[in-house]
PDB file of C-alpha atoms and ligand atoms in Angstrom:
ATOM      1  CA  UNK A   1      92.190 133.400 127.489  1.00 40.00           C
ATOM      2  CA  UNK A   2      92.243 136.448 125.007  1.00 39.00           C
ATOM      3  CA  UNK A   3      95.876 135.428 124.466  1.00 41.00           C
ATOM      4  CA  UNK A   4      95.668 131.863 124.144  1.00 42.00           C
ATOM      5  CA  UNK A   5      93.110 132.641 121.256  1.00 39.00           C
ATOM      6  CA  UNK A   6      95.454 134.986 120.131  1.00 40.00           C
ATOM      7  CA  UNK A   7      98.550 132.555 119.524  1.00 41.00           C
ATOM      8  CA  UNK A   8      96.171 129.852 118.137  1.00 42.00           C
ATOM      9  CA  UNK A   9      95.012 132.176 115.764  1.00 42.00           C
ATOM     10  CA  UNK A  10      98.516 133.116 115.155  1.00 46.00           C
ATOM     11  CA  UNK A  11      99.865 129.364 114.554  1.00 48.00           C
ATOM     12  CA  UNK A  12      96.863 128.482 112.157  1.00 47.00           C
ATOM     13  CA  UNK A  13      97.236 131.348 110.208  1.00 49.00           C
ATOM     14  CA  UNK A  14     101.234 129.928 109.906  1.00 48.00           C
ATOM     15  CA  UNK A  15     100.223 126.666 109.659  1.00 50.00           C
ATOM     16  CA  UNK A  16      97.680 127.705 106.757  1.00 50.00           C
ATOM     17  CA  UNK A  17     100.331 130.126 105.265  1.00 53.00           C
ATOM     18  CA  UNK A  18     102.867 127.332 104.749  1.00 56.00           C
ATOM     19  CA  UNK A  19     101.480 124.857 102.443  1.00 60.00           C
ATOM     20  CA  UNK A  20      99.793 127.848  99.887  1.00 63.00           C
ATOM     21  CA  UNK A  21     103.180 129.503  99.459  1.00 79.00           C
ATOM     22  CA  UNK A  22     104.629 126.005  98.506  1.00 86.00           C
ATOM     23  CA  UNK A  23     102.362 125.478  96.494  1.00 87.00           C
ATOM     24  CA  UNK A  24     102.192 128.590  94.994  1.00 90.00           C
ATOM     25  CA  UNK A  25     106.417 128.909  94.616  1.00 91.00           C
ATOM     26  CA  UNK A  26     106.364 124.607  93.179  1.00 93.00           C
ATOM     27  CA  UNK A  27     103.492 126.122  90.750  1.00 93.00           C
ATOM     28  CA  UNK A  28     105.542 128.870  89.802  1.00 94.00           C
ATOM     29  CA  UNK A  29     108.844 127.119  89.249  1.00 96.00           C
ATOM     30  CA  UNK A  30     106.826 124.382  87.226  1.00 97.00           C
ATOM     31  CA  UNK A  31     105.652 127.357  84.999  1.00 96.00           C
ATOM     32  CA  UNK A  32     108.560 128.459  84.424  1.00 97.00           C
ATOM     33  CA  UNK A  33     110.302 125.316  83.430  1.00 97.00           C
ATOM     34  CA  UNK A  34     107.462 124.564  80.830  1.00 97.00           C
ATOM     35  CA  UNK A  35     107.795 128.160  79.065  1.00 96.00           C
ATOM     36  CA  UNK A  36     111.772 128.028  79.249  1.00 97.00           C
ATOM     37  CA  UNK A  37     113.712 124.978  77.754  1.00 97.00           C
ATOM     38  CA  UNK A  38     116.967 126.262  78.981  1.00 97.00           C
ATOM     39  CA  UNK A  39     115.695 126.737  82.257  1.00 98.00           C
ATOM     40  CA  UNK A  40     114.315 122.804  82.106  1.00 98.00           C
ATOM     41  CA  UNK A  41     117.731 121.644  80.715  1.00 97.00           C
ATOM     42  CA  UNK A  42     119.486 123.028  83.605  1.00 97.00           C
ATOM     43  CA  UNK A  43     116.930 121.449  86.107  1.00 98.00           C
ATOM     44  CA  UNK A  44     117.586 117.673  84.259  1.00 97.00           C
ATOM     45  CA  UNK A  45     121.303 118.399  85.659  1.00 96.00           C
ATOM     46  CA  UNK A  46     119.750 118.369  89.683  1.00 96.00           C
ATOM     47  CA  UNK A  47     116.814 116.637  88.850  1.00 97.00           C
ATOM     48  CA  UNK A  48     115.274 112.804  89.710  1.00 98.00           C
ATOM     49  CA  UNK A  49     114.155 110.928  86.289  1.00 98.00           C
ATOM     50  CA  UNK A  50     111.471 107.998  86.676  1.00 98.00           C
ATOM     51  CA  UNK A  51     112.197 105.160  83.646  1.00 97.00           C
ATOM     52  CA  UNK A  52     108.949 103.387  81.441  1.00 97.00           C
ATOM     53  CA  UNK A  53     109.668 100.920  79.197  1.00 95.00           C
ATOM     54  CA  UNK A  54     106.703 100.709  76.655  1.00 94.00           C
ATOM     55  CA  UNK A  55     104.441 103.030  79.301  1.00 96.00           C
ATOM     56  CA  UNK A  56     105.482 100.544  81.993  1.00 97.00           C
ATOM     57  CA  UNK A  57     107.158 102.373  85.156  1.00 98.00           C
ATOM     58  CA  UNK A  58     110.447 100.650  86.540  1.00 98.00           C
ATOM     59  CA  UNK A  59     109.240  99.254  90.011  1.00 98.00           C
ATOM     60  CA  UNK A  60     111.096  97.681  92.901  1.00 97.00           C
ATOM     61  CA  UNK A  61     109.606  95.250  95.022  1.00 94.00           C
ATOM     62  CA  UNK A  62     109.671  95.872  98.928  1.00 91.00           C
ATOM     63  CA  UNK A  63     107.390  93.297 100.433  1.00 90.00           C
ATOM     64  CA  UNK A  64     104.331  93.568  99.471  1.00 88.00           C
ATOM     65  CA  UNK A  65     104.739  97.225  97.968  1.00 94.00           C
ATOM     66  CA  UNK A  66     106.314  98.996  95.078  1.00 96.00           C
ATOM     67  CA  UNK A  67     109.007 101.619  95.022  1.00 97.00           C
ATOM     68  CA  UNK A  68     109.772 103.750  92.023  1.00 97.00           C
ATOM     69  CA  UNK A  69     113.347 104.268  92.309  1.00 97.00           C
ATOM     70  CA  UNK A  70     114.941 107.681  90.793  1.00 97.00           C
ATOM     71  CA  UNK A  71     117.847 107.913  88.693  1.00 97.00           C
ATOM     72  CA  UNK A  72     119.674 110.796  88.650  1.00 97.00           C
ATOM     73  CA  UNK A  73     121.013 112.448  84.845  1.00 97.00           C
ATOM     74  CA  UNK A  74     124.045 111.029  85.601  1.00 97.00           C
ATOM     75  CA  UNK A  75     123.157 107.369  86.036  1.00 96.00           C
ATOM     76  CA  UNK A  76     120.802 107.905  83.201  1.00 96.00           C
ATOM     77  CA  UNK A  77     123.873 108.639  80.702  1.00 96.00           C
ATOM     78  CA  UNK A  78     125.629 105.664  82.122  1.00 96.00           C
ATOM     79  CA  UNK A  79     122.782 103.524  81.511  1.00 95.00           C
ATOM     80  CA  UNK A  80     122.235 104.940  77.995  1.00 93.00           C
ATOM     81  CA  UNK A  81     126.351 104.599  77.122  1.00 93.00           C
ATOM     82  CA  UNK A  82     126.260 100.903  78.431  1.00 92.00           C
ATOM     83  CA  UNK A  83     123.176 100.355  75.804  1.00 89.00           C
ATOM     84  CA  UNK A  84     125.185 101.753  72.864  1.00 87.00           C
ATOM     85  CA  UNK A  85     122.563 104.581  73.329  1.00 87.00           C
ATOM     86  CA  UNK A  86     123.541 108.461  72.505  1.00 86.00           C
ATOM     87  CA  UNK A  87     122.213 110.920  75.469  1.00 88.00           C
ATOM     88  CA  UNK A  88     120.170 113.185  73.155  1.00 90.00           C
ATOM     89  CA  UNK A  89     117.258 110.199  73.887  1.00 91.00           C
ATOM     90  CA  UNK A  90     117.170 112.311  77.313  1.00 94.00           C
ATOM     91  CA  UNK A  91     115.257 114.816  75.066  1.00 93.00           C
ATOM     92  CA  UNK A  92     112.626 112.472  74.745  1.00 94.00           C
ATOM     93  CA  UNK A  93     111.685 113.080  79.042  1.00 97.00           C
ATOM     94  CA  UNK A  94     108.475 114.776  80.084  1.00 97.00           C
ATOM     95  CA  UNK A  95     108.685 116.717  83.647  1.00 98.00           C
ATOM     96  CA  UNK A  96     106.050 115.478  86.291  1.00 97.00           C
ATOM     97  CA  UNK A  97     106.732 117.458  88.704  1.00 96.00           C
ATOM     98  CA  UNK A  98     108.963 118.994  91.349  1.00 96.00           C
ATOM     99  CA  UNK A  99     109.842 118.617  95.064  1.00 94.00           C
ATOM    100  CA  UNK A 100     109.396 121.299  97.417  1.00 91.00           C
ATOM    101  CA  UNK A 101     112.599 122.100  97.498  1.00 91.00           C
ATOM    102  CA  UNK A 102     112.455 122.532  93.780  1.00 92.00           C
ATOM    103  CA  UNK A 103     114.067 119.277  92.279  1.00 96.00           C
ATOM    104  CA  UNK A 104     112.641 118.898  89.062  1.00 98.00           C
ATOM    105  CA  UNK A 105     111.013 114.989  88.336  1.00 98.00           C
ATOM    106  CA  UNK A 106     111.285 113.398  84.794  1.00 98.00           C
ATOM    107  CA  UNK A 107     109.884 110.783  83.326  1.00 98.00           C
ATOM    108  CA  UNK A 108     111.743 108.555  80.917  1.00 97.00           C
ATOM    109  CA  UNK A 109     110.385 106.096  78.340  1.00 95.00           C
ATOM    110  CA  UNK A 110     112.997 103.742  77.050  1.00 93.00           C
ATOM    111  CA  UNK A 111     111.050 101.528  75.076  1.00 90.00           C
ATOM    112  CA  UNK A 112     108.979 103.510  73.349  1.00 85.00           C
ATOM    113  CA  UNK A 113     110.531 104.457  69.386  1.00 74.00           C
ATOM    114  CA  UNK A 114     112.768 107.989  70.021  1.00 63.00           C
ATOM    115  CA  UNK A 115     111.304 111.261  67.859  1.00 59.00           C
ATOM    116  CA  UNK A 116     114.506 113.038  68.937  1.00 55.00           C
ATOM    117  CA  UNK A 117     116.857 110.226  68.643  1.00 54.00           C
ATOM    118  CA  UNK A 118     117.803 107.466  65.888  1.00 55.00           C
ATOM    119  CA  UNK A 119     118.548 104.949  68.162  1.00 57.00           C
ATOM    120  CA  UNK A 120     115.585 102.175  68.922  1.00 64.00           C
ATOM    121  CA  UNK A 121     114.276 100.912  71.933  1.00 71.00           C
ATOM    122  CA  UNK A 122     116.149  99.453  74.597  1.00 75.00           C
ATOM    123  CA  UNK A 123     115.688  96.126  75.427  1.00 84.00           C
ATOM    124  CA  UNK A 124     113.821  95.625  78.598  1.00 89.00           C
ATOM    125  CA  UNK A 125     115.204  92.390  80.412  1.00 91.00           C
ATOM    126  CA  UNK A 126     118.737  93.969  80.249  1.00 90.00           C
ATOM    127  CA  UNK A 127     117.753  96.993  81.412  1.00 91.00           C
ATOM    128  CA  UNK A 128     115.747  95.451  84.381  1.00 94.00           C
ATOM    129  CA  UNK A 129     118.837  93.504  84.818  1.00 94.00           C
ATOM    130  CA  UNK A 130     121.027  96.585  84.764  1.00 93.00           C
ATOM    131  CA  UNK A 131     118.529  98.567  87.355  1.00 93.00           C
ATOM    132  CA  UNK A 132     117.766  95.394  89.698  1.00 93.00           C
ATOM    133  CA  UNK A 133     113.739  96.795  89.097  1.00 96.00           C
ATOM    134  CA  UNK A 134     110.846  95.314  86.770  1.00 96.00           C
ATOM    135  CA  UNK A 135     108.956  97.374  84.096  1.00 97.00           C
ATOM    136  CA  UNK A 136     105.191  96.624  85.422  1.00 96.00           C
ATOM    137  CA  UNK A 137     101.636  97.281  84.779  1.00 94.00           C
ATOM    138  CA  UNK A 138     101.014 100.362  86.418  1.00 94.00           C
ATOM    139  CA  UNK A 139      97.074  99.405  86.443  1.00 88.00           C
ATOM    140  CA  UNK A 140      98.177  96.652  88.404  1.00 87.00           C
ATOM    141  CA  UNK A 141     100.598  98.107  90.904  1.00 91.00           C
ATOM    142  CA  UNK A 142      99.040 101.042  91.656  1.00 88.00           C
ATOM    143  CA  UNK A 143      97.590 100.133  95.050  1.00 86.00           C
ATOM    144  CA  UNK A 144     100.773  98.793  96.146  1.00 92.00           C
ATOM    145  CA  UNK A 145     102.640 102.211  95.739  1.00 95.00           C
ATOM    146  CA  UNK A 146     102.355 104.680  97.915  1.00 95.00           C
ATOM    147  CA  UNK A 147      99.996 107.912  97.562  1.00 93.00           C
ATOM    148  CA  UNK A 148     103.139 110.313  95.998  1.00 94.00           C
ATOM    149  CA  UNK A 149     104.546 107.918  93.724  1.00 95.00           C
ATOM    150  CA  UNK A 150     101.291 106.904  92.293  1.00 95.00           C
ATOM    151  CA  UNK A 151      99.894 109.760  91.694  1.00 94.00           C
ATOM    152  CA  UNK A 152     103.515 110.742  89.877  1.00 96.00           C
ATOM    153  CA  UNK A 153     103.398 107.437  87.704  1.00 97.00           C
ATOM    154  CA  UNK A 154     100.178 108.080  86.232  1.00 96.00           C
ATOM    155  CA  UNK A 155     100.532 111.860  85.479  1.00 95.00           C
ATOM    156  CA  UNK A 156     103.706 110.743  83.609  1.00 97.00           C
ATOM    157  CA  UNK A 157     102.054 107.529  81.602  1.00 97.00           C
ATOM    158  CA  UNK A 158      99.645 109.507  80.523  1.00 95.00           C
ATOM    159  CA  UNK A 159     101.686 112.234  79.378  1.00 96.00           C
ATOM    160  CA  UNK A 160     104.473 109.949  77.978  1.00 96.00           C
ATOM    161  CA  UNK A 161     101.483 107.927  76.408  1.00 95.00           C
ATOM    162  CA  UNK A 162     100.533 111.598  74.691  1.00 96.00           C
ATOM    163  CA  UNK A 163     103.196 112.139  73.342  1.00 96.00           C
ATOM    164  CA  UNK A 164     103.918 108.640  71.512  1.00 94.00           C
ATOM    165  CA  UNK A 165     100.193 109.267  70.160  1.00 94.00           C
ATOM    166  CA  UNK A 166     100.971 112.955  68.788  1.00 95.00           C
ATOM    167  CA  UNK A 167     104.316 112.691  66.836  1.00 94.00           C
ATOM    168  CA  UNK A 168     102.512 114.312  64.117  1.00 96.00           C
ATOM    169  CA  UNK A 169     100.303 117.231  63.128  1.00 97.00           C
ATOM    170  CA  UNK A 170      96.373 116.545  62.353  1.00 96.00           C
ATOM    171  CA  UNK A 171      96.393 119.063  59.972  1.00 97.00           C
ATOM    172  CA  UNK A 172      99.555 119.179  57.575  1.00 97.00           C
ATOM    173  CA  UNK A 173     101.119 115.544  58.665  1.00 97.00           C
ATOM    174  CA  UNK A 174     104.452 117.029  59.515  1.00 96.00           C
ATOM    175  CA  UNK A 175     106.209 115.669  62.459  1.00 95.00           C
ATOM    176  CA  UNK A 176     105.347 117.632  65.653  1.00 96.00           C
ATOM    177  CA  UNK A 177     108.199 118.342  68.193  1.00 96.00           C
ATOM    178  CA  UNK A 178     107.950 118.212  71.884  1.00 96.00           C
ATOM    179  CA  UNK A 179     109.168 121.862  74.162  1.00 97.00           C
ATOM    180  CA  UNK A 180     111.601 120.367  76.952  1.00 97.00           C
ATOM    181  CA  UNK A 181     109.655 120.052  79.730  1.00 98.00           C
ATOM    182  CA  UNK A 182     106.895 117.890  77.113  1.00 97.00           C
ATOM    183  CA  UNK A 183     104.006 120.402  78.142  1.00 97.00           C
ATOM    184  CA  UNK A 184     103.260 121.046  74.482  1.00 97.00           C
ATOM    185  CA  UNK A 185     104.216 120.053  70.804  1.00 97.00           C
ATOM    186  CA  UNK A 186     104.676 122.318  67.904  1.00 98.00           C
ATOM    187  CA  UNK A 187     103.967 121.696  63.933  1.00 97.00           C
ATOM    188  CA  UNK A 188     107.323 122.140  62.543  1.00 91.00           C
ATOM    189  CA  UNK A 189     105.280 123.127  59.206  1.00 95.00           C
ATOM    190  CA  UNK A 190     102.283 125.598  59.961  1.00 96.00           C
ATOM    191  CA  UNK A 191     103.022 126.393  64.143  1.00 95.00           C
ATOM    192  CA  UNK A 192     100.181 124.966  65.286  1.00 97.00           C
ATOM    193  CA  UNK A 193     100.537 124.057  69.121  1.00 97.00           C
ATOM    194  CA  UNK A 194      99.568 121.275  70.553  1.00 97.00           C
ATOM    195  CA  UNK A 195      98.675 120.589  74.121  1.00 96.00           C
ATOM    196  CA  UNK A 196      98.032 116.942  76.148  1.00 94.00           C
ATOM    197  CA  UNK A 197      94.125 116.509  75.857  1.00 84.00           C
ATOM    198  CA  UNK A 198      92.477 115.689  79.490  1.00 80.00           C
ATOM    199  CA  UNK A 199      89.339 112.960  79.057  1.00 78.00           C
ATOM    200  CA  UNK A 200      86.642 113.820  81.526  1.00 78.00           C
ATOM    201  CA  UNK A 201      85.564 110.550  83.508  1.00 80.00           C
ATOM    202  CA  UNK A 202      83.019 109.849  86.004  1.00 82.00           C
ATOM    203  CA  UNK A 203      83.821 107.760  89.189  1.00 85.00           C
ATOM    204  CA  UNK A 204      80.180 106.929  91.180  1.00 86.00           C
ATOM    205  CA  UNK A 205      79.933 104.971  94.728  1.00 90.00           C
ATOM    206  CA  UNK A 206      76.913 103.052  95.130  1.00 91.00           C
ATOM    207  CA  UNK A 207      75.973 102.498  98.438  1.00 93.00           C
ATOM    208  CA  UNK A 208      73.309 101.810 100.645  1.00 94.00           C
ATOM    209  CA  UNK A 209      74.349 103.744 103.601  1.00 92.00           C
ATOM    210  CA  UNK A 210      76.705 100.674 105.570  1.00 94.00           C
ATOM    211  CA  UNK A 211      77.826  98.888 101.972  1.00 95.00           C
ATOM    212  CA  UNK A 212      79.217  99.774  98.865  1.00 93.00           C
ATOM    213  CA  UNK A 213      78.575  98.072  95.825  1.00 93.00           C
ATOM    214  CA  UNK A 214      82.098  97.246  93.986  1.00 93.00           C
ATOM    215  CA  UNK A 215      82.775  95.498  90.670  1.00 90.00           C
ATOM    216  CA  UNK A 216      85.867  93.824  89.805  1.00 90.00           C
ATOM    217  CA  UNK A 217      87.854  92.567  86.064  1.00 86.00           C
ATOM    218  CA  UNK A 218      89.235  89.687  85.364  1.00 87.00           C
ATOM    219  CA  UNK A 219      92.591  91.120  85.092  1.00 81.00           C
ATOM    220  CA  UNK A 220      92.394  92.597  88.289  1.00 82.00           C
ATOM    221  CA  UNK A 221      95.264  91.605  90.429  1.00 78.00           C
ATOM    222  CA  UNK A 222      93.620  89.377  93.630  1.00 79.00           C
ATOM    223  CA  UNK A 223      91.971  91.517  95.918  1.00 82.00           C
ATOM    224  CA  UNK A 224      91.255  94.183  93.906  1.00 84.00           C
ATOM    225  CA  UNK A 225      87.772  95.824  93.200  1.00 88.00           C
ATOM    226  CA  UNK A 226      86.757  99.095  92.240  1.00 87.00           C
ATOM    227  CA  UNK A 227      83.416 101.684  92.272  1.00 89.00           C
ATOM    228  CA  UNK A 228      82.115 101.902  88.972  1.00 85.00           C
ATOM    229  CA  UNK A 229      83.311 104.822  86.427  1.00 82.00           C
ATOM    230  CA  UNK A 230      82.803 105.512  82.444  1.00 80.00           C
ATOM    231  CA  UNK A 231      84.297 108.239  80.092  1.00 77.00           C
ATOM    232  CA  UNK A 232      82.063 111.419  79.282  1.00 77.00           C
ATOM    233  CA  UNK A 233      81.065 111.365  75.795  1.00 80.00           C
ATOM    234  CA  UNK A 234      81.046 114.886  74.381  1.00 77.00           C
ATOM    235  CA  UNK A 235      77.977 116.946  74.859  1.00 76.00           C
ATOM    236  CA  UNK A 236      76.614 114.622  77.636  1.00 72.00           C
ATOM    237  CA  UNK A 237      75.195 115.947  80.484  1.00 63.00           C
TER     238      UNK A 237
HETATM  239 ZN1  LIG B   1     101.057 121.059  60.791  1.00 66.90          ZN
END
């Protein structure tokens, strides 16, 4: 008996060991790729890009889910050449996030107006056409994607969404420029750094032990309700 405890003990304490050092080695690589902008360049070459148009991900339909197909930085170049498009838009990616086996994910807006590039936006029904996909309302497809690739999506809207919002400093009006990896932005002027802002929220479930009470929107695709939730105003408590 002593020794069955013993090898359970054993296998948890593996089992337990595993998923912190992941997380601890994805965390450190992340790190890394934020501080270093060589060190990000060289990950675009292996990594996995997601494409926006206008904060919209690039979905594929698949019944009745989504997938969010990955380009690599090859295809993206291709895509970019066939749209009279130079590659230094690629600049203009924000990293999401990483696999465990340390492939680097980027995200990709290619409607949005370029800070690092003169070219404009690129038109999004022959790029849909181009990557057999549809640029869609995240809001609305979220439910339909699957746990990973949401979560992904809406780290990178709202950091691609950040940066569209902060081309510029608050203090001097100079143009702010984004590190690699799009973790921060610098005044090209006085220094000052800036970093993506979180907004606290609150998400409450009313229930009264067997129900929950749900609201829905208008806009809401069919089906879809929600618990209730509100922004934080500062110094509310
Ligand atoms: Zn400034």
């Amino acid at each position: 008996m002593s020794l069955y405890c013993g090898i359970a003990c054993r296998r948890k304490s593996f089992w337990c060991y595993r998923p912190l050092s992941t997380y601890v080695t994805k965390t450190r690589y992340l790190f890394e790729l934020k501080e270093d902008d060589d060190a990000c360049k060289k990950a675009q070459q292996t990594g996995a890009f997601y494409l926006f148009h206008n904060l919209a991900p690039l979905l594929q339909k698949s019944g009745h889910q989504y997938l969010a197909p990955q380009h690599s930085l090859l295809e993206l170049e291709r895509l970019l050449g066939k749209f009279g498009q130079d590659s230094q838009r690629i600049e203009d990616s924000v990293l999401i996030g990483c696999s465990e086996q340390q492939e680097a994910w980027f995200a990709l807006d290619l409607g949005l107006n370029s800070s690092s590039s003169i070219n404009a936006s690129l038109q999004k029904p022959e790029v849909e056409k181009e990557l057999t996909g549809s640029f869609t309302e995240l809001r609305k497809a979220l439910y339909q994607l699957n746990v990973k690739d949401a979560s992904l999506l809406s780290t990178a809207q709202a950091l691609l969404r950040w940066h569209d919002t902060h081309q510029f400093c608050s203090r001097s009006g100079q143009p702010t420029k984004k590190n690699m990896a799009g973790s921060k932005r610098v005044c090209s002027s006085n220094k000052i750094i800036y970093y993506p802002q979180m907004a606290p929220v609150v998400i409450t479930l009313v229930s009264d032990g067997t129900r929950c009470l749900l609201a829905r929107q208008s806009f809401f695709p069919k089906g879809m309700y929600s618990a209730l939730a509100g922004f934080c105003d500062i110094g509310l408590s």
